[in-house]
Short mmCIF file of C-alpha atoms in Angstrom, two decimals:
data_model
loop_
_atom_site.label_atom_id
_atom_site.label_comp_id
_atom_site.label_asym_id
_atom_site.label_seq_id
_atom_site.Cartn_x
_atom_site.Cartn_y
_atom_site.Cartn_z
CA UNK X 9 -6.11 -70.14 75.09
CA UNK X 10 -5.13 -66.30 74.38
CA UNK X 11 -6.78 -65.30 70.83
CA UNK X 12 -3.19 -63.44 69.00
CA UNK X 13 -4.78 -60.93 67.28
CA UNK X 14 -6.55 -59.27 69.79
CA UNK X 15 -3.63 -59.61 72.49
CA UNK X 16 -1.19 -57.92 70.00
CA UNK X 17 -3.55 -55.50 69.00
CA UNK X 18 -3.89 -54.79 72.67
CA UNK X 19 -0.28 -54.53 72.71
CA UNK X 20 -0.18 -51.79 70.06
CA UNK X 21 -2.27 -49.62 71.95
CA UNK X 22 -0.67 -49.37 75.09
CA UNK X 23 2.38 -49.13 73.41
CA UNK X 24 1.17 -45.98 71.33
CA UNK X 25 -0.77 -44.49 74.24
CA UNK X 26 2.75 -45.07 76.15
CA UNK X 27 4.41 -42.25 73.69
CA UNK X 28 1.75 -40.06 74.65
CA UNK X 29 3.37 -39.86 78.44
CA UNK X 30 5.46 -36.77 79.32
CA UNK X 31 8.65 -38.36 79.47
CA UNK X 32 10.84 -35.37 81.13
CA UNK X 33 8.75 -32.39 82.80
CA UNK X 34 11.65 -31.35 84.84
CA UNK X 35 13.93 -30.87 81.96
CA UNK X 36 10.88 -29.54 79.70
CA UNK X 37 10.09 -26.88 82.63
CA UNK X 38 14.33 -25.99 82.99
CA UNK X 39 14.33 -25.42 78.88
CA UNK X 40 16.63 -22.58 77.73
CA UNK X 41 17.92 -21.50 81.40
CA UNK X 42 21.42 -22.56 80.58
CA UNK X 43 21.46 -20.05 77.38
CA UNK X 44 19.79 -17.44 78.84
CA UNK X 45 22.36 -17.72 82.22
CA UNK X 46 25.51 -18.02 79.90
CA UNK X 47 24.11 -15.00 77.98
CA UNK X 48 23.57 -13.09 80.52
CA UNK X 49 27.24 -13.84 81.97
CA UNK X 50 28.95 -12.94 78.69
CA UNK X 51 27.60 -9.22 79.65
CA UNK X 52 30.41 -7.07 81.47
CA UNK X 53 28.36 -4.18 82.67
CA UNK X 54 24.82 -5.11 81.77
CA UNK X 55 23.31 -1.44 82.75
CA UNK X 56 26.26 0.01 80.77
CA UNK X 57 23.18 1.21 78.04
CA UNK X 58 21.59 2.74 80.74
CA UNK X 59 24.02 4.68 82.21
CA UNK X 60 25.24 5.96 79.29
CA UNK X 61 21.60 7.39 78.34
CA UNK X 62 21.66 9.04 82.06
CA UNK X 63 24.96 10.69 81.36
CA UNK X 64 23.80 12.27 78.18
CA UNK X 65 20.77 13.29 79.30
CA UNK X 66 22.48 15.14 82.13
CA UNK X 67 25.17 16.82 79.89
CA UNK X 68 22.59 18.24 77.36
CA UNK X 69 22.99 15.36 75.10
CA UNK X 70 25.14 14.79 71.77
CA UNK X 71 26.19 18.07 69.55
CA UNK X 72 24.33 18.10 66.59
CA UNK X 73 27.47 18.56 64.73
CA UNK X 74 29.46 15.88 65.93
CA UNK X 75 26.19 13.02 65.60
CA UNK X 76 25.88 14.35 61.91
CA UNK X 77 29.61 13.64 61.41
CA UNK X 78 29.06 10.03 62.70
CA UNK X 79 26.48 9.45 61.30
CA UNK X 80 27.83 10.07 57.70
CA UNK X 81 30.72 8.56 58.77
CA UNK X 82 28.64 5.25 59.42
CA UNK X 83 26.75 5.22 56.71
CA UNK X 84 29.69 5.46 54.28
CA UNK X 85 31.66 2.74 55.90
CA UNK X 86 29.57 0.83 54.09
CA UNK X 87 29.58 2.17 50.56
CA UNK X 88 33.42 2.17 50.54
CA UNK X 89 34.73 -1.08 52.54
CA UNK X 90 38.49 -1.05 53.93
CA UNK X 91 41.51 -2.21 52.04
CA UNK X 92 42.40 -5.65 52.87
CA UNK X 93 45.18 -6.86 53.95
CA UNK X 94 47.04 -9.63 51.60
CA UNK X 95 47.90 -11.74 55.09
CA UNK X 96 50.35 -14.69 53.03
CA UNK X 97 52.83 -11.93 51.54
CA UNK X 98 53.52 -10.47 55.18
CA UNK X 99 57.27 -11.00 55.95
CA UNK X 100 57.96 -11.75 51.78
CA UNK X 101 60.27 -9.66 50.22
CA UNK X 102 59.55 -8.87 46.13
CA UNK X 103 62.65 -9.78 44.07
#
């Protein structure tokens, strides 16, 4: 005759040494290539950084000027946000 407790405790283990299997290793091992592929095809011109720092290097780079002017310009696009736009009274007249 089979003694219960020891066949279900039996049972138990090999069902908790069962989770311990790798269950996918060829999906584990292709993790995050689909992200990094559709990344890297939402990229026109992916050297585009790189060319620009070659053109600039070969024209004498930025005037000093004109990258103090942006610059400032940047920095107080953010003290002084645009004007919005009220988009619902577009096409409404005032009476």
């Amino acid at each position: 005759m089979i003694d219960f407790p020891r066949f279900l405790s039996l049972l138990t283990v090999i069902a908790a040494l069962g989770g311990c299997v790798q269950q996918t290793p060829r999906l584990d091992s292709q993790f995050g290539n689909s992200v990094r592929q559709t990344q890297a095809q939402q990229v026109l011109q992916p050297d585009a950084a790189a060319r620009q720092q070659a053109r600039l290097a070969a024209s004498g780079g930025i005037d000093g000027r004109a990258g103090v002017a942006a610059y400032q310009h940047y920095q107080e696009s953010f003290q002084t946000p645009p004007a919005s736009t009220q988009a619902l009274t577009i096409g409404v007249s005032k009476r």
